[in-house]
Amino acid sequence: MEHIEPPVQSAKRFSKIRSRMAMDAAFFGSICMRLKVVWVPTVSTEVDTMATDGKHLFINVGFFDGLTDGGVRFVLVHEVLHVTDGHHLRIGKRDPVQWNIAADYAINPIAAEQCGKADMPEGGLFDTKYAGMSAEQIYGAIREEQQQQPQSGNDDDNQSGDKQGNAKSEQSQSSDPARCGGVIAPTNDDGSALSVDQIEQAKKELAQTVAQAAQQDEKRGQLPGSLKELVKNARQAQVDWKERCWDA
């Protein structure tokens, strides 16, 4: 992926916003600080907003410069949630664009709780009908809804079809059609996909990272309620892996 040196003003602004986030919300700031920042040109077709593979935070400079400070914070929290939820490790063989859409529906309510829905970039996905559902469940629901949509009919149906066609066209032209920050599958240095063992190891390391990041906010009593279940699951995963090691 092509990367660039960002404009000085953009880099300074990003550092200021991220540092402020680390002070105000230790959990999100801690995870965000772990991600290696990679700036990409405005014309990039691989990342046209922001994206993460769990190790890097890719930032399209044109997209970044077009956001308000509140918008940047929202997208950073959004990207951290992609990481903490392990969306980069759960894509599997699913359609990557539809997986991004499903994952966005899963995490944007939490990002809105943390930052305020008003700061969600235009086009961000938010629907209460998916409340409490995992990205996998939402992905399946979206696929089922698409299969049930009529192929032809009256003018209203045709207009609906036109909208769906436009959405598909936008998806083919964008790595992040919802314009809120994407998630991509991690790869090895040679570009090859991670093996099953590598993914399992990455999940283990992620569980440790999430549990550690939560400690400071828990001590302050500032860990958002929507994250408590996530942290609980991460700690349970640590116990499960320890038991596997003992059994081995």
GROMACS .gro file of N, CA, C and O in nm, residues 114-178:
model
  260
  114GLN      N    1  -2.005   0.704   2.317
  114GLN     CA    2  -1.880   0.761   2.364
  114GLN      C    3  -1.858   0.904   2.316
  114GLN      O    4  -1.810   0.989   2.390
  115CYS      N    5  -1.895   0.931   2.191
  115CYS     CA    6  -1.860   1.060   2.128
  115CYS      C    7  -1.979   1.151   2.102
  115CYS      O    8  -1.961   1.272   2.084
  116GLY      N    9  -2.097   1.093   2.094
  116GLY     CA   10  -2.214   1.169   2.052
  116GLY      C   11  -2.245   1.139   1.906
  116GLY      O   12  -2.156   1.148   1.822
  117LYS      N   13  -2.370   1.106   1.878
  117LYS     CA   14  -2.408   1.068   1.742
  117LYS      C   15  -2.388   1.183   1.645
  117LYS      O   16  -2.365   1.163   1.525
  118ALA      N   17  -2.397   1.307   1.693
  118ALA     CA   18  -2.384   1.423   1.605
  118ALA      C   19  -2.248   1.430   1.537
  118ALA      O   20  -2.235   1.491   1.430
  119ASP      N   21  -2.147   1.368   1.598
  119ASP     CA   22  -2.012   1.371   1.541
  119ASP      C   23  -1.986   1.257   1.444
  119ASP      O   24  -1.877   1.250   1.386
  120MET      N   25  -2.083   1.167   1.427
  120MET     CA   26  -2.065   1.058   1.331
  120MET      C   27  -2.062   1.117   1.190
  120MET      O   28  -2.149   1.195   1.152
  121PRO      N   29  -1.959   1.086   1.110
  121PRO     CA   30  -1.950   1.140   0.975
  121PRO      C   31  -2.076   1.110   0.893
  121PRO      O   32  -2.143   1.008   0.914
  122GLU      N   33  -2.107   1.198   0.801
  122GLU     CA   34  -2.223   1.180   0.715
  122GLU      C   35  -2.213   1.047   0.641
  122GLU      O   36  -2.110   1.013   0.586
  123GLY      N   37  -2.321   0.972   0.643
  123GLY     CA   38  -2.322   0.841   0.578
  123GLY      C   39  -2.298   0.727   0.675
  123GLY      O   40  -2.310   0.610   0.638
  124GLY      N   41  -2.261   0.758   0.801
  124GLY     CA   42  -2.238   0.655   0.900
  124GLY      C   43  -2.364   0.572   0.924
  124GLY      O   44  -2.476   0.622   0.917
  125LEU      N   45  -2.344   0.444   0.951
  125LEU     CA   46  -2.456   0.350   0.964
  125LEU      C   47  -2.501   0.335   1.108
  125LEU      O   48  -2.420   0.309   1.197
  126PHE      N   49  -2.631   0.351   1.129
  126PHE     CA   50  -2.687   0.342   1.265
  126PHE      C   51  -2.832   0.297   1.252
  126PHE      O   52  -2.914   0.364   1.189
  127ASP      N   53  -2.864   0.182   1.311
  127ASP     CA   54  -3.000   0.130   1.303
  127ASP      C   55  -3.028   0.049   1.429
  127ASP      O   56  -2.960  -0.051   1.456
  128THR      N   57  -3.129   0.092   1.505
  128THR     CA   58  -3.158   0.027   1.633
  128THR      C   59  -3.207  -0.117   1.616
  128THR      O   60  -3.205  -0.194   1.712
  129LYS      N   61  -3.250  -0.155   1.494
  129LYS     CA   62  -3.298  -0.292   1.477
  129LYS      C   63  -3.186  -0.394   1.491
  129LYS      O   64  -3.211  -0.513   1.510
  130TYR      N   65  -3.061  -0.347   1.483
  130TYR     CA   66  -2.947  -0.438   1.498
  130TYR      C   67  -2.888  -0.434   1.640
  130TYR      O   68  -2.782  -0.492   1.664
  131ALA      N   69  -2.955  -0.365   1.730
  131ALA     CA   70  -2.904  -0.351   1.867
  131ALA      C   71  -2.881  -0.488   1.931
  131ALA      O   72  -2.967  -0.577   1.924
  132GLY      N   73  -2.765  -0.504   1.991
  132GLY     CA   74  -2.734  -0.628   2.061
  132GLY      C   75  -2.691  -0.742   1.974
  132GLY      O   76  -2.665  -0.852   2.023
  133MET      N   77  -2.683  -0.719   1.842
  133MET     CA   78  -2.644  -0.827   1.750
  133MET      C   79  -2.494  -0.818   1.719
  133MET      O   80  -2.435  -0.710   1.717
  134SER      N   81  -2.434  -0.933   1.696
  134SER     CA   82  -2.293  -0.937   1.658
  134SER      C   83  -2.280  -0.903   1.510
  134SER      O   84  -2.379  -0.905   1.434
  135ALA      N   85  -2.158  -0.874   1.467
  135ALA     CA   86  -2.134  -0.845   1.326
  135ALA      C   87  -2.174  -0.964   1.239
  135ALA      O   88  -2.229  -0.946   1.129
  136GLU      N   89  -2.148  -1.086   1.287
  136GLU     CA   90  -2.185  -1.205   1.211
  136GLU      C   91  -2.337  -1.215   1.195
  136GLU      O   92  -2.387  -1.248   1.087
  137GLN      N   93  -2.411  -1.186   1.301
  137GLN     CA   94  -2.557  -1.192   1.296
  137GLN      C   95  -2.612  -1.085   1.201
  137GLN      O   96  -2.704  -1.110   1.123
  138ILE      N   97  -2.554  -0.966   1.208
  138ILE     CA   98  -2.599  -0.856   1.122
  138ILE      C   99  -2.566  -0.888   0.976
  138ILE      O  100  -2.648  -0.864   0.886
  139TYR      N  101  -2.448  -0.942   0.954
  139TYR     CA  102  -2.408  -0.981   0.817
  139TYR      C  103  -2.509  -1.079   0.759
  139TYR      O  104  -2.553  -1.064   0.644
  140GLY      N  105  -2.546  -1.178   0.838
  140GLY     CA  106  -2.642  -1.277   0.791
  140GLY      C  107  -2.779  -1.214   0.765
  140GLY      O  108  -2.845  -1.248   0.666
  141ALA      N  109  -2.821  -1.122   0.851
  141ALA     CA  110  -2.950  -1.057   0.834
  141ALA      C  111  -2.952  -0.972   0.708
  141ALA      O  112  -3.052  -0.970   0.634
  142ILE      N  113  -2.843  -0.901   0.682
  142ILE     CA  114  -2.834  -0.817   0.562
  142ILE      C  115  -2.840  -0.903   0.437
  142ILE      O  116  -2.910  -0.871   0.340
  143ARG      N  117  -2.766  -1.013   0.438
  143ARG     CA  118  -2.767  -1.103   0.322
  143ARG      C  119  -2.907  -1.159   0.298
  143ARG      O  120  -2.953  -1.169   0.184
  144GLU      N  121  -2.975  -1.194   0.406
  144GLU     CA  122  -3.110  -1.250   0.393
  144GLU      C  123  -3.207  -1.145   0.339
  144GLU      O  124  -3.291  -1.174   0.254
  145GLU      N  125  -3.193  -1.020   0.388
  145GLU     CA  126  -3.278  -0.911   0.340
  145GLU      C  127  -3.257  -0.888   0.191
  145GLU      O  128  -3.353  -0.865   0.116
  146GLN      N  129  -3.133  -0.895   0.147
  146GLN     CA  130  -3.103  -0.873   0.006
  146GLN      C  131  -3.164  -0.983  -0.081
  146GLN      O  132  -3.214  -0.956  -0.190
  147GLN      N  133  -3.162  -1.105  -0.031
  147GLN     CA  134  -3.218  -1.217  -0.107
  147GLN      C  135  -3.369  -1.209  -0.117
  147GLN      O  136  -3.429  -1.260  -0.212
  148GLN      N  137  -3.431  -1.144  -0.019
  148GLN     CA  138  -3.577  -1.136  -0.017
  148GLN      C  139  -3.630  -1.016  -0.094
  148GLN      O  140  -3.751  -1.006  -0.115
  149GLN      N  141  -3.543  -0.925  -0.136
  149GLN     CA  142  -3.588  -0.807  -0.207
  149GLN      C  143  -3.639  -0.844  -0.345
  149GLN      O  144  -3.577  -0.924  -0.416
  150PRO      N  145  -3.753  -0.785  -0.386
  150PRO     CA  146  -3.808  -0.815  -0.519
  150PRO      C  147  -3.717  -0.767  -0.629
  150PRO      O  148  -3.650  -0.664  -0.616
  151GLN      N  149  -3.713  -0.843  -0.736
  151GLN     CA  150  -3.627  -0.809  -0.849
  151GLN      C  151  -3.694  -0.710  -0.944
  151GLN      O  152  -3.628  -0.639  -1.018
  152SER      N  153  -3.828  -0.706  -0.946
  152SER     CA  154  -3.900  -0.613  -1.032
  152SER      C  155  -4.036  -0.587  -0.970
  152SER      O  156  -4.079  -0.654  -0.877
  153GLY      N  157  -4.107  -0.484  -1.022
  153GLY     CA  158  -4.237  -0.453  -0.966
  153GLY      C  159  -4.281  -0.315  -1.004
  153GLY      O  160  -4.250  -0.267  -1.113
  154ASN      N  161  -4.354  -0.248  -0.912
  154ASN     CA  162  -4.407  -0.116  -0.942
  154ASN      C  163  -4.298  -0.010  -0.934
  154ASN      O  164  -4.181  -0.039  -0.909
  155ASP      N  165  -4.339   0.117  -0.951
  155ASP     CA  166  -4.242   0.225  -0.954
  155ASP      C  167  -4.166   0.236  -0.824
  155ASP      O  168  -4.046   0.263  -0.822
  156ASP      N  169  -4.238   0.215  -0.710
  156ASP     CA  170  -4.171   0.223  -0.581
  156ASP      C  171  -4.063   0.117  -0.570
  156ASP      O  172  -3.954   0.141  -0.520
  157ASP      N  173  -4.095  -0.004  -0.619
  157ASP     CA  174  -3.997  -0.112  -0.616
  157ASP      C  175  -3.878  -0.076  -0.704
  157ASP      O  176  -3.763  -0.102  -0.668
  158ASN      N  177  -3.907  -0.017  -0.821
  158ASN     CA  178  -3.799   0.019  -0.912
  158ASN      C  179  -3.711   0.126  -0.853
  158ASN      O  180  -3.589   0.124  -0.867
  159GLN      N  181  -3.773   0.223  -0.782
  159GLN     CA  182  -3.694   0.327  -0.718
  159GLN      C  183  -3.607   0.268  -0.610
  159GLN      O  184  -3.491   0.305  -0.593
  160SER      N  185  -3.664   0.171  -0.536
  160SER     CA  186  -3.586   0.103  -0.433
  160SER      C  187  -3.470   0.030  -0.496
  160SER      O  188  -3.357   0.031  -0.446
  161GLY      N  189  -3.498  -0.036  -0.609
  161GLY     CA  190  -3.393  -0.108  -0.679
  161GLY      C  191  -3.285  -0.016  -0.728
  161GLY      O  192  -3.166  -0.050  -0.724
  162ASP      N  193  -3.326   0.104  -0.774
  162ASP     CA  194  -3.227   0.201  -0.820
  162ASP      C  195  -3.136   0.242  -0.707
  162ASP      O  196  -3.015   0.256  -0.723
  163LYS      N  197  -3.196   0.262  -0.588
  163LYS     CA  198  -3.115   0.301  -0.473
  163LYS      C  199  -3.015   0.191  -0.437
  163LYS      O  200  -2.901   0.217  -0.404
  164GLN      N  201  -3.063   0.065  -0.442
  164GLN     CA  202  -2.974  -0.046  -0.410
  164GLN      C  203  -2.862  -0.056  -0.513
  164GLN      O  204  -2.748  -0.084  -0.480
  165GLY      N  205  -2.899  -0.032  -0.640
  165GLY     CA  206  -2.798  -0.035  -0.745
  165GLY      C  207  -2.695   0.073  -0.727
  165GLY      O  208  -2.575   0.050  -0.745
  166ASN      N  209  -2.741   0.192  -0.686
  166ASN     CA  210  -2.647   0.300  -0.662
  166ASN      C  211  -2.556   0.267  -0.545
  166ASN      O  212  -2.437   0.298  -0.546
  167ALA      N  213  -2.614   0.203  -0.441
  167ALA     CA  214  -2.533   0.166  -0.326
  167ALA      C  215  -2.425   0.067  -0.366
  167ALA      O  216  -2.310   0.076  -0.323
  168LYS      N  217  -2.464  -0.032  -0.450
  168LYS     CA  218  -2.366  -0.131  -0.495
  168LYS      C  219  -2.257  -0.064  -0.578
  168LYS      O  220  -2.139  -0.100  -0.569
  169SER      N  221  -2.298   0.036  -0.659
  169SER     CA  222  -2.201   0.107  -0.740
  169SER      C  223  -2.103   0.182  -0.652
  169SER      O  224  -1.982   0.182  -0.675
  170GLU      N  225  -2.157   0.246  -0.547
  170GLU     CA  226  -2.071   0.319  -0.454
  170GLU      C  227  -1.976   0.222  -0.383
  170GLU      O  228  -1.859   0.252  -0.361
  171GLN      N  229  -2.029   0.103  -0.347
  171GLN     CA  230  -1.946   0.006  -0.278
  171GLN      C  231  -1.830  -0.039  -0.365
  171GLN      O  232  -1.718  -0.060  -0.317
  172SER      N  233  -1.855  -0.054  -0.495
  172SER     CA  234  -1.750  -0.101  -0.584
  172SER      C  235  -1.643   0.005  -0.604
  172SER      O  236  -1.531  -0.025  -0.641
  173GLN      N  237  -1.679   0.132  -0.577
  173GLN     CA  238  -1.585   0.240  -0.595
  173GLN      C  239  -1.517   0.281  -0.466
  173GLN      O  240  -1.425   0.362  -0.467
  174SER      N  241  -1.562   0.229  -0.353
  174SER     CA  242  -1.510   0.272  -0.224
  174SER      C  243  -1.475   0.152  -0.137
  174SER      O  244  -1.545   0.051  -0.137
  175SER      N  245  -1.365   0.165  -0.063
  175SER     CA  246  -1.328   0.060   0.031
  175SER      C  247  -1.409   0.073   0.160
  175SER      O  248  -1.413  -0.018   0.241
  176ASP      N  249  -1.476   0.187   0.177
  176ASP     CA  250  -1.555   0.212   0.297
  176ASP      C  251  -1.678   0.294   0.260
  176ASP      O  252  -1.682   0.415   0.280
  177PRO      N  253  -1.781   0.230   0.203
  177PRO     CA  254  -1.897   0.304   0.153
  177PRO      C  255  -1.972   0.380   0.260
  177PRO      O  256  -2.040   0.478   0.231
  178ALA      N  257  -1.961   0.338   0.388
  178ALA     CA  258  -2.030   0.408   0.495
  178ALA      C  259  -1.955   0.532   0.541
  178ALA      O  260  -2.007   0.610   0.622
   0.00000   0.00000   0.00000
